[in-house]
Amino acid sequence: MSAYPAELAEDWDAPWDAGGEPLEIRPIRPEDAAAHDAFFHRLSPEDVRLRFFAAVRDLSPAMLARFTRLDYDRDMAFIAVRKRTRETVGVARLVREDDRSVGEFAVVVQTDVKGHGLGLHLMQRLLDWAWAHGVPRVVGEILAWNTPMLDLARHLGFHLRHIAGEPGVVEAVLDRPETAPTRDPRSVSDLPSAVAA
Ligand SMILES: CC(C)(COP(=O)(O)OP(=O)(O)OC[C@H]1O[C@@H](n2cnc3c(N)ncnc32)[C@H](O)[C@@H]1OP(=O)(O)O)[C@@H](O)C(=O)NCCC(=O)NCCS
């Protein structure tokens, strides 16, 4: 298990507050379990269904452990944390198959802060990490009526295709761009101005 990659943390001013609400975007860690459970319980039932494809009522201890105890050489999850309250308001995660050929993404943003660019930013950080870690392909399953996520996937360049025998689900596929830099993601100098300034 690799060390916690603290150098991947960044400050990000969320545009939903005049002057921006300071958020910290960083890899998840085991100590986030309680905050992650509280975040889950602030999601609307509809958003829970869109994320988990089921009316999940509670995150089991096993799910919480799986979501917060990561092997950072293999998987990643970036969370958005309010700096004032330490509340988690968003997460984008990537889980790799054993043969590391494919990484599957999942993303959810707290219902009351959707539509302000956080989902896009978390996914961009996740894809940056994936490409820098040599993940050849990122995929995700999206409910066919989930317009915001379908649009976000298109926005990021994913190819959307129907899955045979599953009319209600769309598969999103994005291959590693040839141009993707194989830079060490631990170098912070390349990060967008939101951080460098
Ligand atoms: C999908 C989701 C993560 C988007 O996060 P968000 O922070 O609201 O999205 P952003 O503000 O970053 O928007 C980025 C892009 O997503 C798309 N998008 C976001 N909200 C949208 C909406 N209500 N309708 C249509 N497109 C939308 C747009 O393409 C948008 O780009 P634009 O603002 O330039 O038009 C969020 O709606 C969510 O958490 N949904 C519930 C859980 C879920 O569906 N997870 C995905 C499971 S596969």
Short mmCIF file of C-alpha atoms and ligand atoms in Angstrom, two decimals:
data_model
loop_
_atom_site.label_atom_id
_atom_site.label_comp_id
_atom_site.label_asym_id
_atom_site.label_seq_id
_atom_site.Cartn_x
_atom_site.Cartn_y
_atom_site.Cartn_z
CA MET A 1 0.00 0.00 0.00
CA SER A 2 1.52 3.34 -1.00
CA ALA A 3 1.74 6.37 1.29
CA TYR A 4 -1.08 8.93 1.35
CA PRO A 5 -0.41 11.26 -1.65
CA ALA A 6 -0.94 14.52 0.27
CA GLU A 7 0.82 16.50 -2.48
CA LEU A 8 -2.23 15.96 -4.73
CA ALA A 9 -4.32 18.23 -2.50
CA GLU A 10 -5.37 21.62 -3.88
CA ASP A 11 -7.46 24.59 -2.81
CA TRP A 12 -10.39 25.34 -5.09
CA ASP A 13 -12.72 28.31 -4.74
CA ALA A 14 -16.22 27.05 -5.49
CA PRO A 15 -18.13 29.58 -7.60
CA TRP A 16 -21.47 29.14 -5.81
CA ASP A 17 -20.67 31.78 -3.18
CA ALA A 18 -19.93 35.42 -3.98
CA GLY A 19 -16.14 35.50 -3.76
CA GLY A 20 -16.07 31.72 -3.86
CA GLU A 21 -16.36 29.19 -1.04
CA PRO A 22 -12.95 27.72 -0.20
CA LEU A 23 -12.88 23.99 -0.77
CA GLU A 24 -10.04 21.51 -0.42
CA ILE A 25 -9.86 18.92 -3.21
CA ARG A 26 -7.78 15.96 -2.08
CA PRO A 27 -7.45 12.16 -2.08
CA ILE A 28 -9.79 10.47 0.39
CA ARG A 29 -8.29 8.82 3.49
CA PRO A 30 -9.58 6.44 6.21
CA GLU A 31 -10.23 9.31 8.66
CA ASP A 32 -12.87 10.61 6.21
CA ALA A 33 -15.24 7.70 6.91
CA ALA A 34 -17.61 9.59 9.25
CA ALA A 35 -17.70 12.69 7.01
CA HIS A 36 -18.31 10.43 3.98
CA ASP A 37 -21.23 8.74 5.69
CA ALA A 38 -22.71 12.13 6.62
CA PHE A 39 -22.25 13.29 2.97
CA PHE A 40 -24.09 10.18 1.74
CA HIS A 41 -27.00 11.00 4.04
CA ARG A 42 -27.20 14.57 2.64
CA LEU A 43 -27.76 13.23 -0.90
CA SER A 44 -31.32 13.22 -2.29
CA PRO A 45 -32.92 9.77 -2.79
CA GLU A 46 -32.86 10.48 -6.56
CA ASP A 47 -29.11 11.20 -6.55
CA VAL A 48 -28.46 8.05 -4.49
CA ARG A 49 -30.38 6.05 -7.11
CA LEU A 50 -28.49 7.71 -9.96
CA ARG A 51 -25.16 6.92 -8.26
CA PHE A 52 -25.81 3.40 -6.96
CA PHE A 53 -28.55 2.22 -9.37
CA ALA A 54 -30.58 1.31 -6.26
CA ALA A 55 -32.33 2.95 -3.30
CA VAL A 56 -29.35 2.45 -0.95
CA ARG A 57 -30.38 3.55 2.55
CA ASP A 58 -27.10 3.29 4.43
CA LEU A 59 -23.45 2.70 3.65
CA SER A 60 -22.38 -0.51 5.41
CA PRO A 61 -19.09 -0.47 7.39
CA ALA A 62 -17.63 -2.63 4.61
CA MET A 63 -18.69 -0.11 1.93
CA LEU A 64 -17.29 2.79 3.96
CA ALA A 65 -14.00 0.93 4.46
CA ARG A 66 -13.83 0.16 0.71
CA PHE A 67 -14.60 3.79 -0.13
CA THR A 68 -12.03 5.30 2.26
CA ARG A 69 -9.18 2.75 2.59
CA LEU A 70 -7.47 2.86 -0.81
CA ASP A 71 -4.31 1.42 -2.35
CA TYR A 72 -3.30 4.73 -3.96
CA ASP A 73 -1.06 2.97 -6.50
CA ARG A 74 -4.10 1.18 -7.84
CA ASP A 75 -7.25 3.25 -7.12
CA MET A 76 -8.08 6.87 -6.37
CA ALA A 77 -10.90 8.98 -5.00
CA PHE A 78 -10.79 12.79 -4.93
CA ILE A 79 -13.14 14.47 -2.47
CA ALA A 80 -14.22 18.09 -2.11
CA VAL A 81 -14.24 19.31 1.50
CA ARG A 82 -15.63 22.59 2.77
CA LYS A 83 -12.71 24.29 4.56
CA ARG A 84 -15.04 26.06 7.02
CA THR A 85 -17.07 23.04 8.16
CA ARG A 86 -14.89 20.03 7.04
CA GLU A 87 -18.05 18.68 5.36
CA THR A 88 -17.53 16.53 2.26
CA VAL A 89 -19.62 17.82 -0.69
CA GLY A 90 -18.41 15.72 -3.61
CA VAL A 91 -16.40 12.66 -4.64
CA ALA A 92 -15.05 11.20 -7.88
CA ARG A 93 -13.46 7.75 -7.64
CA LEU A 94 -11.75 5.27 -9.90
CA VAL A 95 -11.48 1.57 -9.16
CA ARG A 96 -9.25 -0.64 -11.31
CA GLU A 97 -9.77 -4.21 -12.39
CA ASP A 98 -7.22 -6.75 -11.14
CA ASP A 99 -5.47 -6.78 -14.53
CA ARG A 100 -5.39 -2.95 -14.35
CA SER A 101 -6.66 -2.81 -17.97
CA VAL A 102 -9.65 -0.67 -17.10
CA GLY A 103 -10.61 1.82 -14.42
CA GLU A 104 -14.28 2.32 -13.53
CA PHE A 105 -15.35 5.78 -12.39
CA ALA A 106 -18.17 6.97 -10.17
CA VAL A 107 -18.95 10.56 -9.22
CA VAL A 108 -21.48 12.32 -7.03
CA VAL A 109 -21.85 15.93 -5.96
CA GLN A 110 -24.00 17.05 -3.02
CA THR A 111 -27.44 17.92 -4.26
CA ASP A 112 -27.38 21.56 -3.10
CA VAL A 113 -24.09 22.43 -4.82
CA LYS A 114 -24.69 20.81 -8.21
CA GLY A 115 -24.42 22.82 -11.41
CA HIS A 116 -21.38 24.93 -10.44
CA GLY A 117 -18.53 23.03 -12.05
CA LEU A 118 -17.51 20.78 -9.14
CA GLY A 119 -18.44 17.51 -10.88
CA LEU A 120 -16.42 18.53 -13.92
CA HIS A 121 -13.42 19.57 -11.79
CA LEU A 122 -13.41 16.34 -9.74
CA MET A 123 -13.64 14.22 -12.90
CA GLN A 124 -10.83 16.18 -14.56
CA ARG A 125 -8.59 15.59 -11.52
CA LEU A 126 -9.51 11.91 -11.60
CA LEU A 127 -8.76 11.53 -15.32
CA ASP A 128 -5.48 13.42 -14.93
CA TRP A 129 -4.49 10.96 -12.22
CA ALA A 130 -5.62 7.99 -14.29
CA TRP A 131 -3.61 8.99 -17.35
CA ALA A 132 -0.54 9.79 -15.26
CA HIS A 133 -0.85 6.31 -13.67
CA GLY A 134 -1.00 4.63 -17.06
CA VAL A 135 -4.67 3.59 -16.89
CA PRO A 136 -5.41 2.69 -20.57
CA ARG A 137 -9.19 3.07 -20.41
CA VAL A 138 -11.76 4.63 -18.08
CA VAL A 139 -15.35 3.43 -18.16
CA GLY A 140 -18.57 4.05 -16.29
CA GLU A 141 -22.19 2.92 -16.39
CA ILE A 142 -24.82 5.66 -16.46
CA LEU A 143 -28.60 5.32 -16.22
CA ALA A 144 -30.01 6.20 -19.63
CA TRP A 145 -32.17 9.04 -18.25
CA ASN A 146 -29.34 10.66 -16.25
CA THR A 147 -29.00 13.71 -18.53
CA PRO A 148 -26.57 15.69 -16.33
CA MET A 149 -24.12 12.78 -16.15
CA LEU A 150 -24.51 11.89 -19.83
CA ASP A 151 -23.77 15.52 -20.68
CA LEU A 152 -20.84 15.63 -18.28
CA ALA A 153 -19.41 12.46 -19.85
CA ARG A 154 -19.77 13.95 -23.35
CA HIS A 155 -18.19 17.17 -22.09
CA LEU A 156 -15.15 15.10 -20.97
CA GLY A 157 -14.91 13.31 -24.31
CA PHE A 158 -16.37 9.93 -23.30
CA HIS A 159 -17.85 7.78 -26.03
CA LEU A 160 -21.36 6.68 -25.04
CA ARG A 161 -22.79 3.35 -26.15
CA HIS A 162 -25.77 1.20 -25.30
CA ILE A 163 -25.20 -2.12 -23.54
CA ALA A 164 -26.83 -5.15 -25.19
CA GLY A 165 -29.69 -6.44 -23.07
CA GLU A 166 -29.58 -3.44 -20.73
CA PRO A 167 -31.77 -0.72 -22.37
CA GLY A 168 -31.80 1.42 -19.22
CA VAL A 169 -28.01 1.71 -18.96
CA VAL A 170 -25.43 3.51 -21.11
CA GLU A 171 -21.71 2.70 -21.01
CA ALA A 172 -19.27 5.62 -21.13
CA VAL A 173 -15.80 4.82 -22.45
CA LEU A 174 -12.72 7.03 -22.61
CA ASP A 175 -9.31 5.81 -23.76
CA ARG A 176 -6.09 7.33 -22.54
CA PRO A 177 -5.18 10.17 -24.91
CA GLU A 178 -1.94 9.47 -26.77
CA THR A 179 -0.86 12.93 -25.76
CA ALA A 180 -1.51 12.28 -22.11
CA PRO A 181 1.63 13.30 -20.22
CA THR A 182 3.20 10.52 -18.16
CA ARG A 183 4.32 13.16 -15.73
CA ASP A 184 4.62 12.35 -12.09
CA PRO A 185 1.23 13.44 -10.71
CA ARG A 186 3.06 14.40 -7.55
CA SER A 187 4.56 17.44 -9.34
CA VAL A 188 2.25 20.31 -8.44
CA SER A 189 3.75 22.87 -10.80
CA ASP A 190 1.51 21.74 -13.71
CA LEU A 191 -1.79 22.19 -11.88
CA PRO A 192 -4.23 24.84 -13.14
CA SER A 193 -3.98 28.44 -11.95
CA ALA A 194 -6.64 27.85 -9.30
CA VAL A 195 -3.82 26.22 -7.33
CA ALA A 196 -0.64 27.85 -8.55
CA ALA A 197 -1.78 31.42 -7.71
C1 LIG B 1 -23.65 14.32 -12.56
C2 LIG B 1 -23.10 15.25 -11.52
C3 LIG B 1 -21.91 14.59 -10.83
C4 LIG B 1 -22.64 16.57 -12.18
O1 LIG B 1 -21.99 17.36 -11.20
P1 LIG B 1 -22.18 18.95 -11.21
O2 LIG B 1 -21.21 19.53 -10.25
O3 LIG B 1 -23.61 19.31 -11.06
O4 LIG B 1 -21.75 19.26 -12.73
P2 LIG B 1 -20.99 20.53 -13.27
O5 LIG B 1 -21.60 21.75 -12.69
O6 LIG B 1 -19.53 20.34 -13.08
O7 LIG B 1 -21.35 20.48 -14.81
C5 LIG B 1 -20.46 19.96 -15.75
C6 LIG B 1 -21.21 19.58 -16.98
O8 LIG B 1 -22.11 18.54 -16.66
C7 LIG B 1 -23.30 18.71 -17.44
N1 LIG B 1 -24.39 19.01 -16.54
C8 LIG B 1 -24.31 19.26 -15.21
N2 LIG B 1 -25.53 19.49 -14.70
C9 LIG B 1 -26.39 19.36 -15.75
C10 LIG B 1 -27.82 19.43 -15.89
N3 LIG B 1 -28.60 19.68 -14.83
N4 LIG B 1 -28.38 19.21 -17.11
C11 LIG B 1 -27.61 18.94 -18.18
N5 LIG B 1 -26.25 18.85 -18.13
C12 LIG B 1 -25.66 19.06 -16.93
C13 LIG B 1 -23.05 19.86 -18.39
O9 LIG B 1 -22.42 19.37 -19.53
C14 LIG B 1 -22.09 20.66 -17.57
O10 LIG B 1 -21.31 21.48 -18.37
P3 LIG B 1 -21.81 23.00 -18.61
O11 LIG B 1 -22.05 23.55 -17.25
O12 LIG B 1 -20.65 23.62 -19.35
O13 LIG B 1 -23.10 22.85 -19.40
C15 LIG B 1 -24.19 15.61 -10.47
O14 LIG B 1 -25.33 16.05 -11.15
C16 LIG B 1 -24.57 14.44 -9.54
O15 LIG B 1 -23.92 14.23 -8.51
N6 LIG B 1 -25.62 13.67 -9.90
C17 LIG B 1 -26.11 12.59 -9.04
C18 LIG B 1 -25.19 11.40 -9.01
C19 LIG B 1 -24.87 10.87 -10.40
O16 LIG B 1 -25.67 10.94 -11.32
N7 LIG B 1 -23.63 10.32 -10.55
C20 LIG B 1 -23.21 9.72 -11.78
C21 LIG B 1 -23.42 8.26 -11.72
S1 LIG B 1 -22.75 7.47 -13.11
#
